[in-house]
Coordinates of C-alpha atoms in Angstrom, one line a residue:
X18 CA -14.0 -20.4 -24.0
X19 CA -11.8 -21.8 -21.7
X20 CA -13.5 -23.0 -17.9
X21 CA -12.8 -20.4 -15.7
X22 CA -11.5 -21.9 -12.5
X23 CA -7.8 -21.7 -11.7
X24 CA -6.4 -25.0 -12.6
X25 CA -2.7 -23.5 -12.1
X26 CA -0.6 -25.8 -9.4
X27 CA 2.0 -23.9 -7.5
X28 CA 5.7 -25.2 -6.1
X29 CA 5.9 -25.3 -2.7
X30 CA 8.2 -23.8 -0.1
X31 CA 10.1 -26.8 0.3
X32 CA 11.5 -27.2 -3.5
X33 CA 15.1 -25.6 -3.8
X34 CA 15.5 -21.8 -4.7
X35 CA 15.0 -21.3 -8.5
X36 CA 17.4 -20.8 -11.6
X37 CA 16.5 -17.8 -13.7
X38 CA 15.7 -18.1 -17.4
X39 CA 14.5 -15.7 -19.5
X40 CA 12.8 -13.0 -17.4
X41 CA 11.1 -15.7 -15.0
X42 CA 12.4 -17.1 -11.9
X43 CA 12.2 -20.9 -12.7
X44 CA 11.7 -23.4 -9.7
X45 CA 13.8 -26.7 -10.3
X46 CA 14.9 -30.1 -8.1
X47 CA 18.8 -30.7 -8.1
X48 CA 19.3 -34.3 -8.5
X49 CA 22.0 -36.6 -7.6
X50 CA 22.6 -40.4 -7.4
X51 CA 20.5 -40.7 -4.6
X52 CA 17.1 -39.3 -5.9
X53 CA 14.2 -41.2 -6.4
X54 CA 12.8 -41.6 -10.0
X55 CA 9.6 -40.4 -9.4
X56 CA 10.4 -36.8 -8.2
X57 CA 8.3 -35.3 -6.0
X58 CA 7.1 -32.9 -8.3
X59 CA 5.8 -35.4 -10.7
X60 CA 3.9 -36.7 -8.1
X61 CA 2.6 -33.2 -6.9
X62 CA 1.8 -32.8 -10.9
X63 CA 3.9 -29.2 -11.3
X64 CA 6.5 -29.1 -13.8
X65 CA 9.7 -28.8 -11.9
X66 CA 12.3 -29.1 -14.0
X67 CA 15.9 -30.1 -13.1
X68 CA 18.6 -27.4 -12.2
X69 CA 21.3 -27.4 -13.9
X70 CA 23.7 -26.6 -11.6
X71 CA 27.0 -25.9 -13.7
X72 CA 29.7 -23.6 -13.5
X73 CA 27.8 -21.0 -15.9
X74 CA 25.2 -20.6 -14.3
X75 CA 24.3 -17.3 -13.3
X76 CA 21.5 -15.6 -11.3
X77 CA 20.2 -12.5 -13.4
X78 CA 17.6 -10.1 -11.8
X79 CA 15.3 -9.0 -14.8
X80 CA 15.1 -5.4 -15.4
X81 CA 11.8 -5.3 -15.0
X82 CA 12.2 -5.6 -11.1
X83 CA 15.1 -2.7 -11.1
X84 CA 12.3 0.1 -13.2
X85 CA 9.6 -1.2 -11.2
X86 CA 11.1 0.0 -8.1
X87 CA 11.4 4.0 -9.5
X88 CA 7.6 3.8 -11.1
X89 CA 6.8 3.5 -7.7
X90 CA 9.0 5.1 -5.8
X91 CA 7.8 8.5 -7.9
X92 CA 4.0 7.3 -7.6
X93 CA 4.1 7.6 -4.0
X94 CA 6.6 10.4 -4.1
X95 CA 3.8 12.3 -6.2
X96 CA 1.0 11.2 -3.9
X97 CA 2.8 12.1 -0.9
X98 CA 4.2 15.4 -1.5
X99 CA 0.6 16.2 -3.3
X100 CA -1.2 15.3 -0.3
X101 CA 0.5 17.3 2.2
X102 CA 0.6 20.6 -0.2
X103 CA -3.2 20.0 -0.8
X104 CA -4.2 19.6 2.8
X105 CA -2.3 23.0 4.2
X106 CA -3.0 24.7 1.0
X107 CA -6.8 24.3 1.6
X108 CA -6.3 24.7 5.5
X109 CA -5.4 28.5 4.7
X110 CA -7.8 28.8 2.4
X111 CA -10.3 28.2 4.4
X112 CA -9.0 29.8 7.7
X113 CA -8.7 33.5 5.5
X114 CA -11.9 32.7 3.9
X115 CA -13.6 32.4 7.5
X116 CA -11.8 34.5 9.5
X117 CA -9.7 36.9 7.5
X118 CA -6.4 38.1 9.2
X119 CA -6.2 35.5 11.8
X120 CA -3.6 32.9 11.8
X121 CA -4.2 30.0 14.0
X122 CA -1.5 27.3 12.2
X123 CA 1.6 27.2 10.0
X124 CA 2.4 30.2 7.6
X125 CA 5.2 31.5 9.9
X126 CA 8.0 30.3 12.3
X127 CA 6.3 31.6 15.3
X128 CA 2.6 30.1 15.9
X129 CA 0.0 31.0 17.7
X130 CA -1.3 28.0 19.3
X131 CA -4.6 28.6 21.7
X132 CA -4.6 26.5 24.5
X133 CA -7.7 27.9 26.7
X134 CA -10.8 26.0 24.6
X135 CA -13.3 28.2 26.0
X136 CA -11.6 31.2 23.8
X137 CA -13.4 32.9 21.0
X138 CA -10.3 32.1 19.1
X139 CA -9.9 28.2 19.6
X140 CA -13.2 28.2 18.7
X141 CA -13.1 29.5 15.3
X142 CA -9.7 27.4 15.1
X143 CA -11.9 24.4 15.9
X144 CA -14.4 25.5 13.2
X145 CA -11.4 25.9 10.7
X146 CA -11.0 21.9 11.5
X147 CA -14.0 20.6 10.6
X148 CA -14.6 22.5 7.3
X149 CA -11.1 21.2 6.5
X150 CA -12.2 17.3 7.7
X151 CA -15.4 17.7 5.5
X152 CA -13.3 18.6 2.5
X153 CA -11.1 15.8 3.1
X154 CA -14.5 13.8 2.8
X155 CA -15.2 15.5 -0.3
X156 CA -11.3 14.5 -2.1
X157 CA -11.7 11.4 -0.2
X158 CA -15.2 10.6 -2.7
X159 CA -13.8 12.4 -6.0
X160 CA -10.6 10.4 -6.1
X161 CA -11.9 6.7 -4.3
X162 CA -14.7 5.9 -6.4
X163 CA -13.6 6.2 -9.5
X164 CA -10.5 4.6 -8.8
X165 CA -12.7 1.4 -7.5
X166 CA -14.4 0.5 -10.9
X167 CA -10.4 2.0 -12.6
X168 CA -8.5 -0.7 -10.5
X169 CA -11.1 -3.5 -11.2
X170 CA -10.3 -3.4 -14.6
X171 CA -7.0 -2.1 -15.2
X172 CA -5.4 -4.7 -12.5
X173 CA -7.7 -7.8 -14.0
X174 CA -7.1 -7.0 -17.4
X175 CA -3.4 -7.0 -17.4
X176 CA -3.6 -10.6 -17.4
X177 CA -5.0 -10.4 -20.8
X178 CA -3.1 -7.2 -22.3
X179 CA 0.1 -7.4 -19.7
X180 CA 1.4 -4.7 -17.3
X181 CA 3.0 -2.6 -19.2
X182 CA 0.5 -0.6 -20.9
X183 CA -1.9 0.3 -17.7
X184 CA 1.3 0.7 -15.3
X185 CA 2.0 3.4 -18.1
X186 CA -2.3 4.4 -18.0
X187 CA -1.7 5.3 -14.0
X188 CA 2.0 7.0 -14.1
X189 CA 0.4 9.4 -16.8
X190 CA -2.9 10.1 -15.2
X191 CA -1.4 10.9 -11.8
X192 CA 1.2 13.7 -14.0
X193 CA -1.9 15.0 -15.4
X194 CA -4.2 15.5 -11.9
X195 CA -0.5 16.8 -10.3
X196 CA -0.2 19.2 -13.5
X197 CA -4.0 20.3 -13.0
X198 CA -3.3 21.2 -9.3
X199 CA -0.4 23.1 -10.1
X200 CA -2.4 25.4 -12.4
X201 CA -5.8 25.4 -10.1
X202 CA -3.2 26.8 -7.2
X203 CA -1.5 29.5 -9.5
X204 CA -5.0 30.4 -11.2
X205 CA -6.6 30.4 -7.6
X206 CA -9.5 28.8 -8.1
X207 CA -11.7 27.3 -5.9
X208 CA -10.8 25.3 -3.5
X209 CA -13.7 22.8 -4.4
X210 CA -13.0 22.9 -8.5
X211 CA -9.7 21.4 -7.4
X212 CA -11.8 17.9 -6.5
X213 CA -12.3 17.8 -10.5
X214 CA -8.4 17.0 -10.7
X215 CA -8.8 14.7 -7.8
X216 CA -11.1 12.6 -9.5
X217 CA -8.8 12.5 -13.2
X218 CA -6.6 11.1 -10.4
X219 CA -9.0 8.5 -9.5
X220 CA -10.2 7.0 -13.0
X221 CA -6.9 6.2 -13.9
X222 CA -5.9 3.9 -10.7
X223 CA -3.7 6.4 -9.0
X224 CA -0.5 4.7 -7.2
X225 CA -2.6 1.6 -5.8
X226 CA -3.2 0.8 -9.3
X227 CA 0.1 1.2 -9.8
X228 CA 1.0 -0.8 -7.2
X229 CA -1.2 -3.7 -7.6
X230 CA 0.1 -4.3 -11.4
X231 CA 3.3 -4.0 -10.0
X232 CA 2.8 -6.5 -7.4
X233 CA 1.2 -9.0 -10.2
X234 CA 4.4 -8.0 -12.1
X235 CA 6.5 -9.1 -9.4
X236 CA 4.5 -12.6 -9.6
X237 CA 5.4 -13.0 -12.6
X238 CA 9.0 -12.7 -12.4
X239 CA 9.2 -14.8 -9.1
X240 CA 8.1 -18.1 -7.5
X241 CA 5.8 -18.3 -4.9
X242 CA 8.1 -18.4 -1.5
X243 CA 10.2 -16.2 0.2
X244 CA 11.7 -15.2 -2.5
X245 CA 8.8 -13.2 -3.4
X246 CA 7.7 -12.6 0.1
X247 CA 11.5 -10.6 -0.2
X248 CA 10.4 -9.1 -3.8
X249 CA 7.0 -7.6 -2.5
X250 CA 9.0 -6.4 0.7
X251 CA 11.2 -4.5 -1.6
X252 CA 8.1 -2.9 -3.4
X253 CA 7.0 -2.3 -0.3
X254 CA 9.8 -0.7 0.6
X255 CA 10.2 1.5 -2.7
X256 CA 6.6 2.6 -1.9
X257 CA 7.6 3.8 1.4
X258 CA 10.8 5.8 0.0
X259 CA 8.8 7.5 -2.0
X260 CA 6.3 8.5 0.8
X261 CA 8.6 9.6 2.9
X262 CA 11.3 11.7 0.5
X263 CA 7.7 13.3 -0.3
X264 CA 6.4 13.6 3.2
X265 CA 10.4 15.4 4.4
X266 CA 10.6 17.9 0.9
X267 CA 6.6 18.8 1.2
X268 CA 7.5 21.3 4.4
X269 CA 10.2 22.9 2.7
X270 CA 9.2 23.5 -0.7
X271 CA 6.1 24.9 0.7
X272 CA 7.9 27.5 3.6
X273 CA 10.8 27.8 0.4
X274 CA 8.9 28.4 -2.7
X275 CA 5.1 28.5 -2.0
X276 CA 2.2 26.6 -3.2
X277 CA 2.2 26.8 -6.5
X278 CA 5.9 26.3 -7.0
X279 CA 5.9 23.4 -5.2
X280 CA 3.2 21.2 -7.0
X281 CA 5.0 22.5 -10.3
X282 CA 8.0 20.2 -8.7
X283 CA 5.8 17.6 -7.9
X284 CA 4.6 17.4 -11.4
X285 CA 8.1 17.7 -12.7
X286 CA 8.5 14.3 -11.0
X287 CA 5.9 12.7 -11.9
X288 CA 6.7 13.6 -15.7
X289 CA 10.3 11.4 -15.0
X290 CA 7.8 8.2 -14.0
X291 CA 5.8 8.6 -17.0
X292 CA 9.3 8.0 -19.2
X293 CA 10.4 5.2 -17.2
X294 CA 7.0 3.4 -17.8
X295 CA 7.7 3.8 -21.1
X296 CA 10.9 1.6 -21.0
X297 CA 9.3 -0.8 -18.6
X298 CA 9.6 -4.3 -20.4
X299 CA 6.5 -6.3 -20.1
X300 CA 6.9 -9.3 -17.3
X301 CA 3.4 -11.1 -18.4
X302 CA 4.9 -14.2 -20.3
X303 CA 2.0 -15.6 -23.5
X304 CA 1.9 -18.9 -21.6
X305 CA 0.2 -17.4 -18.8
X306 CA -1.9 -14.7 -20.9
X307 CA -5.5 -15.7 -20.0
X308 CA -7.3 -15.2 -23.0
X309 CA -10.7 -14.5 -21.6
X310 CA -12.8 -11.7 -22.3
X311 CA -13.3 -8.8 -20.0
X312 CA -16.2 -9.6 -18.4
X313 CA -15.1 -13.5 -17.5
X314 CA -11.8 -11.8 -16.2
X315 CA -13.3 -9.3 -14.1
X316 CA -15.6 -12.5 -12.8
X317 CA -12.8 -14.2 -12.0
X318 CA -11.7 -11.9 -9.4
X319 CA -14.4 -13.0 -7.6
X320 CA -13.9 -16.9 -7.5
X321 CA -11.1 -16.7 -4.7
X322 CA -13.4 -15.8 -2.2
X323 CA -16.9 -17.9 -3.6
X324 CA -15.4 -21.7 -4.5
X325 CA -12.3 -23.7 -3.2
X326 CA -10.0 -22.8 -7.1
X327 CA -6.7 -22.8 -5.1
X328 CA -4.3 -25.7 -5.3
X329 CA -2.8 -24.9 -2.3
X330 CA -5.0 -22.3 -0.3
X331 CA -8.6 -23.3 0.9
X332 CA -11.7 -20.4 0.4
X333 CA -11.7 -19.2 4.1
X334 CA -8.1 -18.4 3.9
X335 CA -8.4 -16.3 1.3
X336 CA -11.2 -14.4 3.1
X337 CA -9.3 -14.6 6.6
X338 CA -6.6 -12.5 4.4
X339 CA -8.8 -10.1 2.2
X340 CA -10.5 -8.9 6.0
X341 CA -7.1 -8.4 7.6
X342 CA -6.2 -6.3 4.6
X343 CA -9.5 -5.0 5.1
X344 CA -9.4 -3.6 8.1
X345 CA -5.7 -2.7 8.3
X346 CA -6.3 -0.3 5.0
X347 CA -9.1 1.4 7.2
X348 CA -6.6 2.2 9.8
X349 CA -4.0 2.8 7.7
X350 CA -6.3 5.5 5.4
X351 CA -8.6 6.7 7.9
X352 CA -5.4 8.6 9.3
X353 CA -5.0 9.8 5.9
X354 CA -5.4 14.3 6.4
X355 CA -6.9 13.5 10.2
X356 CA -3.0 13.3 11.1
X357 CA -2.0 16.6 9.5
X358 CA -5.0 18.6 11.0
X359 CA -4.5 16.9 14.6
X360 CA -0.5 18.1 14.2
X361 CA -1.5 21.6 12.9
X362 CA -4.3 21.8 15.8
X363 CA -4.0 22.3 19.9
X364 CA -1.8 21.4 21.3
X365 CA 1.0 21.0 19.0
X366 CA 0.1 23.9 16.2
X367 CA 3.2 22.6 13.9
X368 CA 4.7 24.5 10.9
X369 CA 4.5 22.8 7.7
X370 CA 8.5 22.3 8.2
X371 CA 7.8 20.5 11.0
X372 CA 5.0 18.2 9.9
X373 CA 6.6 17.0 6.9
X374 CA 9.5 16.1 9.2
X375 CA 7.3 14.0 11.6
X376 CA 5.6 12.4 8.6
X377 CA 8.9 11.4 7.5
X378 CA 10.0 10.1 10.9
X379 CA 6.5 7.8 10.7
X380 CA 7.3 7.0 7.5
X381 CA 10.5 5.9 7.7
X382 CA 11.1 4.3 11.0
X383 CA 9.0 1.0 9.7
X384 CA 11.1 1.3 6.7
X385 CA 14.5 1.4 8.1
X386 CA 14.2 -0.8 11.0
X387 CA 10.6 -2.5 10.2
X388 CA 11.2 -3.6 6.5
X389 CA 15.4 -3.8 7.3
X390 CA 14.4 -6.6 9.8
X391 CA 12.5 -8.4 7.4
X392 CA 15.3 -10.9 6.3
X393 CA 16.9 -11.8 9.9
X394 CA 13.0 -12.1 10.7
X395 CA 12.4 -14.7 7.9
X396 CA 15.3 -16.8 9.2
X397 CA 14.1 -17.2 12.9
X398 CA 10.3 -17.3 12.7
X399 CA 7.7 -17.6 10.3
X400 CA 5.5 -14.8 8.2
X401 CA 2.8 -15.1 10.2
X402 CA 4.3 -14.4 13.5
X403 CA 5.7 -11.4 11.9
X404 CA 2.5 -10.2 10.6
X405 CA 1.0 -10.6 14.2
X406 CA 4.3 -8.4 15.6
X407 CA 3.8 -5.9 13.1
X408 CA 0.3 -5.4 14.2
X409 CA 0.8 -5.4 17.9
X410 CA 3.6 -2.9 17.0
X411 CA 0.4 -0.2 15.1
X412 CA -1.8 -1.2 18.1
X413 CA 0.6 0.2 20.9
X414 CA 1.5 3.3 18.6
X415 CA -2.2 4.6 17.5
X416 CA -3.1 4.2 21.5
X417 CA -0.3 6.2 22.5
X418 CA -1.2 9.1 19.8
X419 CA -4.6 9.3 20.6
X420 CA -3.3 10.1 24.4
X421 CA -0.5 12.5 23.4
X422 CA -0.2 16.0 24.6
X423 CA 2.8 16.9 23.9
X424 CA 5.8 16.4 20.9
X425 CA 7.8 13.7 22.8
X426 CA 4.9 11.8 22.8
X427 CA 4.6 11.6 19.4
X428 CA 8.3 11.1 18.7
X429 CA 7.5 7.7 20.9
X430 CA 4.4 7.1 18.7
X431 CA 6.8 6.9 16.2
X432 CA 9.3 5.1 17.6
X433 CA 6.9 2.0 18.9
X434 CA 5.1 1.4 15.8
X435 CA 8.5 0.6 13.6
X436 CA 6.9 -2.6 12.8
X437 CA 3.8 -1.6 11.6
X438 CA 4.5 -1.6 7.8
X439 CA 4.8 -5.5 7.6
X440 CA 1.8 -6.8 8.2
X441 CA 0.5 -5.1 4.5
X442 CA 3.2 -7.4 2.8
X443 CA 3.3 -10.0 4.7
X444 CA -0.3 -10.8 4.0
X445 CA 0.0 -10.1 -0.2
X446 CA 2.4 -12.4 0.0
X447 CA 0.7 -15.4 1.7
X448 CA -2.3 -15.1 -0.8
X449 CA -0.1 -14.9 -3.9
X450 CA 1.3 -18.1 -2.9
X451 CA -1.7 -19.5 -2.8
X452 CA -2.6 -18.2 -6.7
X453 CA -1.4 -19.6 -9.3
X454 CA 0.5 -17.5 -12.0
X455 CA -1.9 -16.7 -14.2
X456 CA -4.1 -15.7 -11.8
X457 CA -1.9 -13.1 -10.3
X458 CA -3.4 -9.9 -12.0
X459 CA -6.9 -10.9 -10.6
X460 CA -5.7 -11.4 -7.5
X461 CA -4.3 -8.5 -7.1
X462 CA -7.1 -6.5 -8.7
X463 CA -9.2 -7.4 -5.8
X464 CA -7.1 -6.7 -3.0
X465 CA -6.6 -3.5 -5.0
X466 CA -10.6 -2.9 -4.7
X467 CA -11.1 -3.6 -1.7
X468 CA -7.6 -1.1 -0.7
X469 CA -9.6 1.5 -3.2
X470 CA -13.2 1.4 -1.2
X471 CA -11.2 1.0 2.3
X472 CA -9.3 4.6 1.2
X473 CA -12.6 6.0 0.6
X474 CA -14.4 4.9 3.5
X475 CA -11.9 5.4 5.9
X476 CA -10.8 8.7 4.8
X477 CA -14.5 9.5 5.1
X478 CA -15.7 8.0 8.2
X479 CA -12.2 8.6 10.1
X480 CA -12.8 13.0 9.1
X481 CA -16.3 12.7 9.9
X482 CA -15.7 10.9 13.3
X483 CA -12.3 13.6 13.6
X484 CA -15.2 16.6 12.7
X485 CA -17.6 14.8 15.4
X486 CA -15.3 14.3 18.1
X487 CA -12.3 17.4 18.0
X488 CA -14.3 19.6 20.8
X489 CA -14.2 16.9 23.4
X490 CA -11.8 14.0 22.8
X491 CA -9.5 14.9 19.3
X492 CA -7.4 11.5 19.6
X493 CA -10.8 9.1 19.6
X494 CA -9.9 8.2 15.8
X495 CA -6.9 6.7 16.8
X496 CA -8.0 4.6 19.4
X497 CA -10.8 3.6 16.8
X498 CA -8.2 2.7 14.3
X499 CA -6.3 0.7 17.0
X500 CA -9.3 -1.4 17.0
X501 CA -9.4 -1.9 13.6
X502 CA -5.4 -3.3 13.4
X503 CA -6.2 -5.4 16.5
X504 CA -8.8 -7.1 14.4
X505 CA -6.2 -7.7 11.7
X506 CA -3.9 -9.1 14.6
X507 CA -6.9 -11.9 15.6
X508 CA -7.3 -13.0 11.8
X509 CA -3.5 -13.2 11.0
X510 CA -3.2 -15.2 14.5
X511 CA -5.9 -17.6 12.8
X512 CA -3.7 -18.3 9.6
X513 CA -0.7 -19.0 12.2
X514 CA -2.8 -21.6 13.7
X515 CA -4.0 -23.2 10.7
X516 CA -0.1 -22.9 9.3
X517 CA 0.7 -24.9 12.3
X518 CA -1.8 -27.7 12.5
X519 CA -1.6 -28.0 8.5
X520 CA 2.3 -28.6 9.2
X521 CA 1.4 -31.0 12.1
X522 CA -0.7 -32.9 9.8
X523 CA 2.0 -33.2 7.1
X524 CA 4.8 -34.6 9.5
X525 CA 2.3 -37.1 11.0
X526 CA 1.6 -38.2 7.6
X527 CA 5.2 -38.5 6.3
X528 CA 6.2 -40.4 9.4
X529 CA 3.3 -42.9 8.7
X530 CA 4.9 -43.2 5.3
X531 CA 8.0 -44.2 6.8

């Protein structure tokens, strides 16, 4: 068997942009009469080889890169517009099951919205609240466990088998758990057998499977850089499209065509992604197919964070990252449902139109002018002062939201935290630089767990807090999760540092060479 620790050596920043062969983004030197024998990739023992820099020539993005970005796109379209229908589908469930006849949120254009909370009637809306926050506990369970033990292995193992067959494993499960809710909403059934579907969902990855292959994918079709910084951006990005065309149709297909109709659409989309995995050309290349068994490569995951394996990225690094992730996927999760029932509560009692709007607006302001930024920002300042700005940017916007009253206080909210999506990125890319390319898949398989147990716990801590709190403070979550991102900030701000002094060191010992 071969030894287990990660022997791969990675270019660094400062070699020239790459050539593309084959489906691989090649780094090379360009050489003229000038350059030393002895290149300095020799010395730095990576295979570099020269460019050949020609007239024919051509840079050719794989195809892999343009069908990764629809799988998805039509993941998170699915999990978006799902999520939304689910969450005010079992909202009236549960308000006619309790109180029968009242309406106290979003099934017409005018709502009644109780603003005196000593009422008999904000009471019970209250009590509508916190059946729907345990629920959300209850999904939160079905769907995140499973999918903890599903991404361990299909993420880790597609560095044995490749991506393509478990990127095609997690499109088809999420068309079946979308199909099953369409039918448990037309059949009426139970608003708890629907958790059953939730967790089919779960044990086959879901979209942060999805995603995770697809970030190892994009490894293996780029060189470590900001060239791939860029390529996990545009993932990113694709993610976020998805989320909010999702998040902007949910409101109107449910006020248009109901329920039932509307996860029918859903599923129809869904079905799309499972054909377009299907003609997904695999990215994993033999030479760097580990061929481990399962067990060694699910070990493996582990090895980033217990010895120093990188080439280029020490053991506390790794960690630093894996805890900002960490606790920005609690913030970004816990607000997971919490959001829709604080919109659809006092004081802002929105219609489903109206929420999926917002959501959209959150959505896509990070997109547009948050992830549009992202190339001027690489050109003036480095990733890890973008990271810290991004975080700063979530900081300001979940305070403001936990203090908000009324709706142009939210649109602010919105406004404010345009650079909050970065961070996310910005970190996946600074540890996949440090891994080397055959190591990508178990990389990415444990930022996947640890995204998998962070959806779980703070979906259910951030409800149970919600449930806990809604009677005298509703927006203490938010300033909760404002903690958490400010957290991320102090780690990302101790990378910068050690960017910086690592640099230092490197230009005091080149001018001693000299």
């Amino acid at each position: 068997m071969e030894n287990s620790d990660f022997s791969g050596k990675q270019p660094k920043e400062e070699f020239p942009d790459p050539v593309v062969k084959a489906n691989r983004f090649e780094s090379c030197e360009i050489t003229d009469e000038k350059s030393p024998l002895l290149s300095k990739s020799a010395t730095a023992d990576v295979d570099i080889k020269p460019c050949d820099t020609g007239r024919d020539v051509k840079v050719r993005i794989p195809l892999q890169f343009y069908l990764l970005g629809p799988v998805v796109f039509i993941m998170l379209f699915s999990f978006a517009t799902n999520s939304l229908i689910i969450a005010q589908y079992v909202y009236d469930v549960i308000e006619e099951e309790q109180f029968p006849g009242k309406l106290f949120n979003n099934s017409v254009e005018e709502i009644v919205c109780f603003e005196n909370k000593t009422s008999q009637e904000y009471l019970d809306q209250q009590e509508v609240q916190r059946i729907a926050s345990a629920y959300n506990i209850y999904a939160a369970l079905s769907s995140g466990i499973p999918a903890i033990f599903s991404n361990l292995l299909f993420a880790s193992m597609s560095d044995i088998y490749g991506r393509k067959p478990f990127i095609f494993i997690t499109v088809t499960g999420q068309f079946i758990a979308t199909a099953m809710f369409a039918v448990g909403i037309y059949l009426k059934w139970n608003i708890y057998a629907l958790l059953a579907f939730k967790f089919v969902g779960g044990s086959t990855g879901g979209w942060i499977a999805s995603l995770s292959i697809g970030f190892a994918a994009v490894a293996d079709i780029t060189r470590s850089g900001k060239s791939r910084t860029f390529a996990i951006v545009l993932i990113e990005i694709a993610v976020g499209m998805g989320a909010l065309v999702g998040s902007a149709l949910s409101g109107y297909l449910i006020d248009g065509v109901g329920y039932n109709t509307a996860m029918t659409i859903s599923a129809s989309v869904t079905c799309i992604g499972v054909v377009v995995a299907l003609f997904f050309p695999e990215t994993l290349q033999k030479e760097y197919s580990r061929k481990h068994s399962v067990m060694q490569t699910i070990r493996n995951i582990f090895l980033f964070y217990t010895k120093d394996v990188s080439p280029v990225g020490k053991r506390w690094k790794f960690w630093a990252c894996l805890l900002a992730l960490l606790f920005s996927f609690l913030a970004n999760f816990g607000k997971t449902g919490i959001e829709t029932l604080y919109q659809l509560n006092s004081p802002f009692c929105w219609t489903p139109v109206k929420v999926g709007w917002y959501t959209t607006l959150r959505t896509g302001l990070p997109l547009v002018i948050g992830m549009g930024l992202m190339k001027p920002f690489q050109m003036c300042m480095g990733e890890h002062v973008i990271g810290i700005i991004g975080t700063l940017s979530y900081i300001a916007g979940y305070v403001l939201e936990a203090l908000a009253t009324n709706e142009l206080m939210m649109l602010i909210v919105a406004f404010i935290s345009f650079m909050g999506a970065l961070p996310v990125p910005i970190i996946r890319a600074i540890m996949s630089h440090m891994t080397s390319p055959e190591q990508q898949g178990s990389l990415f398989a444990g930022v996947a767990a640890v995204e998998n147990i962070c959806a779980v716990v703070g979906i259910v801590t951030g409800n149970a807090i919600y449930a806990a709190t809604v009677d005298w403070f509703r927006g203490f979550t938010f300033l909760l999760f404002a903690g958490y991102t400010g957290i991320a900030c102090v780690l990302i701000v101790f990378l910068f540092i050690d960017s910086r002094m690592e640099k230092s060191k490197a230009y005091t010992y080149t001018t001693l060479e000299e």
